[in-house]
Amino acid sequence: MSKVLVTGGAGFIGSHLVDRLVELGHQVVVVDNLSTGRLSNLNGFAKLYEMNIEDKKLADVFDAERPEIVFHMAAQISVTASFKDIIKDGNANIIASLNVLEQCVKFGVKKIIFSSSAAVYGDNPELPLREDHVPAPASPYAISKLTTEEYIKLFHKQHKLGYTILRYANVYGPRQTADGEAGVISIFIDRLLKGQQPTITGDGNQTRDFVFVQDVVSANVAAMNSDKSGIYNVSTNSQVKINELYSTLRQL
């Protein structure tokens, strides 16, 4: 079994990953500033360091814990917020990631598994999206994800740091909030349970690829157990119209 560190391990996706890692018998350390993560999400068998990953004291955590594997999930995830404060987005998603990468190299981490996003492809009409498509990020958030990917590949080349980059489609599942993470499924459910009418932008015939959080967790575990380094899309490879999604949720 391995000693693993999960940044953002009290968040929506991160907490589900922590649960799975604990279940598999791994020793899990979480670094989370709880800005969007919740203590109620956190597995009781995981050790929590409540801190910002931009903090230079992150080195002390790596020194004390000496993780073999790092799952880097902590991020500023709002596209809207990234436009409103581009500096904050860059600090949270790029500068903080560089701090994580430096500690990985300094303290001998074998592999980093990075939670990226299909947002790096931009508005590419050619579906299904493939890993060899040329990225065309259309928001500061997407740019910050792609920039971190490039730094990870550089650290692999310079320092032999193993890596897997996972580009998620639209993730949904338990613990996803209807505000900060802006998952359309959780938003629709929240509005319907409150007897409110959800807002659908456009004609509703636009499609999205929705992937369940436990499948994303399985992809992360598979990446941990693989010796390969590379970039992989994590999705269902199926299109769902927003109108159809709303209709199904309303019936349920």
CSV table of C-alpha atoms in Angstrom, one decimal:
chain,number,residue,atom,x,y,z
A,1,MET,CA,0.0,0.0,0.0
A,2,SER,CA,1.1,3.6,-0.7
A,3,LYS,CA,1.4,6.8,1.2
A,4,VAL,CA,-0.6,9.3,-0.9
A,5,LEU,CA,-1.3,13.0,-0.7
A,6,VAL,CA,-4.5,14.6,-2.1
A,7,THR,CA,-4.7,18.3,-2.6
A,8,GLY,CA,-8.3,19.4,-2.4
A,9,GLY,CA,-9.3,16.2,-0.6
A,10,ALA,CA,-12.2,17.7,1.2
A,11,GLY,CA,-13.9,18.8,-2.0
A,12,PHE,CA,-16.5,17.2,-4.2
A,13,ILE,CA,-14.3,14.9,-6.3
A,14,GLY,CA,-11.4,14.8,-3.9
A,15,SER,CA,-13.3,13.5,-1.0
A,16,HIS,CA,-14.7,10.6,-3.0
A,17,LEU,CA,-11.2,9.7,-4.1
A,18,VAL,CA,-10.0,9.8,-0.5
A,19,ASP,CA,-12.8,7.5,0.5
A,20,ARG,CA,-11.8,5.0,-2.2
A,21,LEU,CA,-8.1,5.2,-1.3
A,22,VAL,CA,-8.8,4.6,2.3
A,23,GLU,CA,-11.0,1.7,1.4
A,24,LEU,CA,-8.1,0.2,-0.7
A,25,GLY,CA,-5.9,0.4,2.4
A,26,HIS,CA,-3.7,3.4,1.4
A,27,GLN,CA,-2.4,5.9,3.9
A,28,VAL,CA,-4.0,9.2,2.9
A,29,VAL,CA,-2.9,12.8,3.7
A,30,VAL,CA,-5.1,15.7,2.6
A,31,VAL,CA,-4.1,19.3,2.1
A,32,ASP,CA,-7.2,21.6,1.8
A,33,ASN,CA,-7.8,25.2,2.8
A,34,LEU,CA,-11.6,24.4,3.1
A,35,SER,CA,-12.5,27.4,1.0
A,36,THR,CA,-14.9,25.2,-1.0
A,37,GLY,CA,-14.1,21.8,0.6
A,38,ARG,CA,-16.0,20.7,3.7
A,39,LEU,CA,-14.9,18.9,6.8
A,40,SER,CA,-18.1,16.9,6.6
A,41,ASN,CA,-16.9,15.4,3.3
A,42,LEU,CA,-13.6,14.2,4.8
A,43,ASN,CA,-12.9,10.6,5.6
A,44,GLY,CA,-12.1,10.1,9.3
A,45,PHE,CA,-9.1,7.9,8.4
A,46,ALA,CA,-7.4,10.7,6.4
A,47,LYS,CA,-5.0,13.1,8.0
A,48,LEU,CA,-5.8,16.7,7.2
A,49,TYR,CA,-3.5,19.7,6.8
A,50,GLU,CA,-5.7,22.8,6.6
A,51,MET,CA,-3.6,25.1,4.5
A,52,ASN,CA,-3.4,26.8,1.1
A,53,ILE,CA,-1.2,24.9,-1.4
A,54,GLU,CA,0.4,28.2,-2.4
A,55,ASP,CA,1.9,28.4,1.1
A,56,LYS,CA,5.6,27.7,1.3
A,57,LYS,CA,5.0,25.7,4.4
A,58,LEU,CA,3.6,23.0,2.1
A,59,ALA,CA,7.2,21.8,2.0
A,60,ASP,CA,6.9,21.0,5.7
A,61,VAL,CA,3.9,18.7,4.9
A,62,PHE,CA,5.9,16.9,2.2
A,63,ASP,CA,8.9,16.6,4.5
A,64,ALA,CA,6.8,15.1,7.3
A,65,GLU,CA,4.7,12.8,5.3
A,66,ARG,CA,6.9,11.8,2.3
A,67,PRO,CA,4.1,10.8,-0.1
A,68,GLU,CA,4.9,8.4,-2.9
A,69,ILE,CA,1.9,9.5,-5.0
A,70,VAL,CA,0.3,13.0,-5.2
A,71,PHE,CA,-3.2,13.6,-6.5
A,72,HIS,CA,-3.4,17.3,-7.4
A,73,MET,CA,-7.1,18.3,-7.3
A,74,ALA,CA,-7.1,21.6,-5.5
A,75,ALA,CA,-8.1,24.5,-7.8
A,76,GLN,CA,-10.1,27.5,-8.4
A,77,ILE,CA,-12.8,25.9,-10.6
A,78,SER,CA,-15.2,28.7,-11.5
A,79,VAL,CA,-14.9,29.9,-15.1
A,80,THR,CA,-16.9,33.0,-14.2
A,81,ALA,CA,-14.6,33.8,-11.3
A,82,SER,CA,-11.6,33.3,-13.5
A,83,PHE,CA,-12.7,36.2,-15.7
A,84,LYS,CA,-13.6,38.4,-12.8
A,85,ASP,CA,-10.2,38.0,-11.1
A,86,ILE,CA,-7.6,36.6,-13.5
A,87,ILE,CA,-4.7,37.1,-11.0
A,88,LYS,CA,-6.4,35.2,-8.3
A,89,ASP,CA,-7.2,32.4,-10.8
A,90,GLY,CA,-3.6,32.3,-11.9
A,91,ASN,CA,-2.2,32.2,-8.4
A,92,ALA,CA,-4.6,29.5,-7.3
A,93,ASN,CA,-4.2,27.3,-10.4
A,94,ILE,CA,-0.7,27.9,-11.8
A,95,ILE,CA,1.5,29.3,-9.0
A,96,ALA,CA,0.1,26.9,-6.4
A,97,SER,CA,0.6,24.0,-8.8
A,98,LEU,CA,4.2,25.0,-9.3
A,99,ASN,CA,4.6,24.9,-5.5
A,100,VAL,CA,3.2,21.4,-5.5
A,101,LEU,CA,5.4,20.3,-8.3
A,102,GLU,CA,8.6,21.7,-6.7
A,103,GLN,CA,7.8,19.7,-3.5
A,104,CYS,CA,7.2,16.6,-5.5
A,105,VAL,CA,10.7,16.8,-7.0
A,106,LYS,CA,12.3,17.9,-3.7
A,107,PHE,CA,10.9,15.0,-1.7
A,108,GLY,CA,11.0,12.2,-4.2
A,109,VAL,CA,7.4,11.8,-5.2
A,110,LYS,CA,7.1,9.0,-7.8
A,111,LYS,CA,4.1,10.3,-9.7
A,112,ILE,CA,1.6,13.2,-9.8
A,113,ILE,CA,-1.9,12.7,-11.0
A,114,PHE,CA,-3.5,16.0,-12.1
A,115,SER,CA,-7.2,16.8,-12.4
A,116,SER,CA,-7.4,18.9,-15.6
A,117,SER,CA,-10.5,19.7,-17.7
A,118,ALA,CA,-12.0,19.2,-21.1
A,119,ALA,CA,-12.2,23.0,-21.1
A,120,VAL,CA,-8.7,23.1,-22.5
A,121,TYR,CA,-10.2,22.0,-25.9
A,122,GLY,CA,-12.4,25.2,-26.0
A,123,ASP,CA,-15.4,25.1,-28.3
A,124,ASN,CA,-14.2,22.4,-30.6
A,125,PRO,CA,-17.1,21.2,-32.8
A,126,GLU,CA,-15.3,18.0,-33.8
A,127,LEU,CA,-16.7,15.3,-31.5
A,128,PRO,CA,-15.8,13.1,-29.8
A,129,LEU,CA,-12.9,15.1,-28.4
A,130,ARG,CA,-9.6,13.3,-28.6
A,131,GLU,CA,-6.4,13.8,-26.7
A,132,ASP,CA,-4.6,14.7,-29.9
A,133,HIS,CA,-6.9,17.6,-30.6
A,134,VAL,CA,-5.1,20.9,-30.5
A,135,PRO,CA,-6.1,22.8,-27.3
A,136,ALA,CA,-7.9,26.1,-27.7
A,137,PRO,CA,-8.7,27.3,-24.2
A,138,ALA,CA,-11.4,30.1,-24.1
A,139,SER,CA,-11.2,31.2,-20.5
A,140,PRO,CA,-8.6,32.1,-17.9
A,141,TYR,CA,-9.6,28.9,-16.0
A,142,ALA,CA,-8.9,26.7,-19.1
A,143,ILE,CA,-5.7,28.5,-19.8
A,144,SER,CA,-4.5,27.9,-16.2
A,145,LYS,CA,-5.3,24.2,-16.5
A,146,LEU,CA,-3.4,23.9,-19.8
A,147,THR,CA,-0.5,25.8,-18.4
A,148,THR,CA,-0.2,23.5,-15.5
A,149,GLU,CA,-0.3,20.5,-17.9
A,150,GLU,CA,2.7,22.0,-19.7
A,151,TYR,CA,4.6,22.5,-16.5
A,152,ILE,CA,3.9,18.9,-15.5
A,153,LYS,CA,5.3,17.7,-18.8
A,154,LEU,CA,8.3,19.9,-18.3
A,155,PHE,CA,8.9,18.5,-14.8
A,156,HIS,CA,8.6,15.0,-16.2
A,157,LYS,CA,11.3,15.8,-18.9
A,158,GLN,CA,13.7,17.6,-16.5
A,159,HIS,CA,13.2,15.6,-13.3
A,160,LYS,CA,11.7,12.3,-14.4
A,161,LEU,CA,8.6,12.9,-12.4
A,162,GLY,CA,5.9,10.4,-13.4
A,163,TYR,CA,2.6,11.9,-14.3
A,164,THR,CA,-0.9,11.3,-15.5
A,165,ILE,CA,-3.1,14.2,-16.7
A,166,LEU,CA,-6.9,13.5,-16.6
A,167,ARG,CA,-9.1,15.8,-18.5
A,168,TYR,CA,-12.6,15.6,-17.0
A,169,ALA,CA,-15.9,16.1,-18.8
A,170,ASN,CA,-18.8,17.3,-16.7
A,171,VAL,CA,-18.6,15.5,-13.4
A,172,TYR,CA,-21.6,15.0,-11.3
A,173,GLY,CA,-22.6,13.1,-8.1
A,174,PRO,CA,-23.2,13.3,-4.3
A,175,ARG,CA,-21.5,16.2,-2.4
A,176,GLN,CA,-21.5,18.5,-5.5
A,177,THR,CA,-22.9,21.9,-4.5
A,178,ALA,CA,-25.4,23.9,-6.5
A,179,ASP,CA,-23.3,27.1,-6.1
A,180,GLY,CA,-19.5,27.2,-6.3
A,181,GLU,CA,-18.9,24.2,-8.5
A,182,ALA,CA,-21.8,25.1,-10.8
A,183,GLY,CA,-22.6,21.5,-11.8
A,184,VAL,CA,-25.7,21.8,-14.0
A,185,ILE,CA,-27.2,18.5,-12.6
A,186,SER,CA,-26.8,19.6,-9.0
A,187,ILE,CA,-28.2,23.1,-9.9
A,188,PHE,CA,-31.3,21.6,-11.6
A,189,ILE,CA,-31.9,19.2,-8.7
A,190,ASP,CA,-31.6,22.0,-6.2
A,191,ARG,CA,-34.0,24.2,-8.1
A,192,LEU,CA,-36.5,21.4,-8.6
A,193,LEU,CA,-36.5,20.4,-5.0
A,194,LYS,CA,-37.2,24.0,-4.0
A,195,GLY,CA,-40.1,24.2,-6.4
A,196,GLN,CA,-38.2,26.7,-8.6
A,197,GLN,CA,-37.8,26.8,-12.4
A,198,PRO,CA,-34.3,26.1,-13.5
A,199,THR,CA,-32.8,28.5,-16.1
A,200,ILE,CA,-31.8,26.9,-19.4
A,201,THR,CA,-29.5,29.1,-21.6
A,202,GLY,CA,-30.3,29.0,-25.3
A,203,ASP,CA,-32.7,26.5,-26.8
A,204,GLY,CA,-31.5,23.6,-24.6
A,205,ASN,CA,-30.5,21.4,-27.5
A,206,GLN,CA,-26.8,21.9,-26.7
A,207,THR,CA,-25.2,18.7,-25.5
A,208,ARG,CA,-22.8,17.8,-22.7
A,209,ASP,CA,-20.9,14.7,-21.6
A,210,PHE,CA,-21.8,13.9,-18.0
A,211,VAL,CA,-19.5,11.5,-16.1
A,212,PHE,CA,-20.3,10.1,-12.6
A,213,VAL,CA,-17.9,11.0,-9.9
A,214,GLN,CA,-17.2,7.3,-9.0
A,215,ASP,CA,-16.0,6.7,-12.6
A,216,VAL,CA,-13.7,9.7,-12.2
A,217,VAL,CA,-12.4,8.2,-9.0
A,218,SER,CA,-11.8,4.9,-10.8
A,219,ALA,CA,-9.8,6.7,-13.5
A,220,ASN,CA,-7.6,8.3,-10.8
A,221,VAL,CA,-6.9,4.9,-9.1
A,222,ALA,CA,-6.1,3.3,-12.5
A,223,ALA,CA,-3.6,6.2,-13.2
A,224,MET,CA,-2.0,5.5,-9.8
A,225,ASN,CA,-1.6,1.8,-10.6
A,226,SER,CA,-0.1,2.4,-14.1
A,227,ASP,CA,3.5,3.0,-14.9
A,228,LYS,CA,2.5,5.1,-18.0
A,229,SER,CA,2.7,8.8,-18.2
A,230,GLY,CA,0.3,10.7,-20.4
A,231,ILE,CA,-2.9,12.6,-21.0
A,232,TYR,CA,-6.3,10.9,-20.9
A,233,ASN,CA,-9.9,12.2,-21.3
A,234,VAL,CA,-12.3,11.0,-18.6
A,235,SER,CA,-15.9,10.9,-20.0
A,236,THR,CA,-18.7,8.6,-21.1
A,237,ASN,CA,-18.3,9.6,-24.8
A,238,SER,CA,-22.0,10.1,-25.0
A,239,GLN,CA,-24.0,13.3,-25.7
A,240,VAL,CA,-26.9,14.4,-23.5
A,241,LYS,CA,-29.1,17.4,-24.5
A,242,ILE,CA,-29.7,19.8,-21.7
A,243,ASN,CA,-33.5,19.7,-22.4
A,244,GLU,CA,-33.4,15.9,-22.0
A,245,LEU,CA,-31.5,16.2,-18.8
A,246,TYR,CA,-34.0,18.6,-17.4
A,247,SER,CA,-36.9,16.4,-18.5
A,248,THR,CA,-35.4,13.3,-16.8
A,249,LEU,CA,-34.7,15.1,-13.6
A,250,ARG,CA,-38.1,16.7,-13.5
A,251,GLN,CA,-39.8,13.2,-13.8
A,252,LEU,CA,-37.6,11.8,-11.1
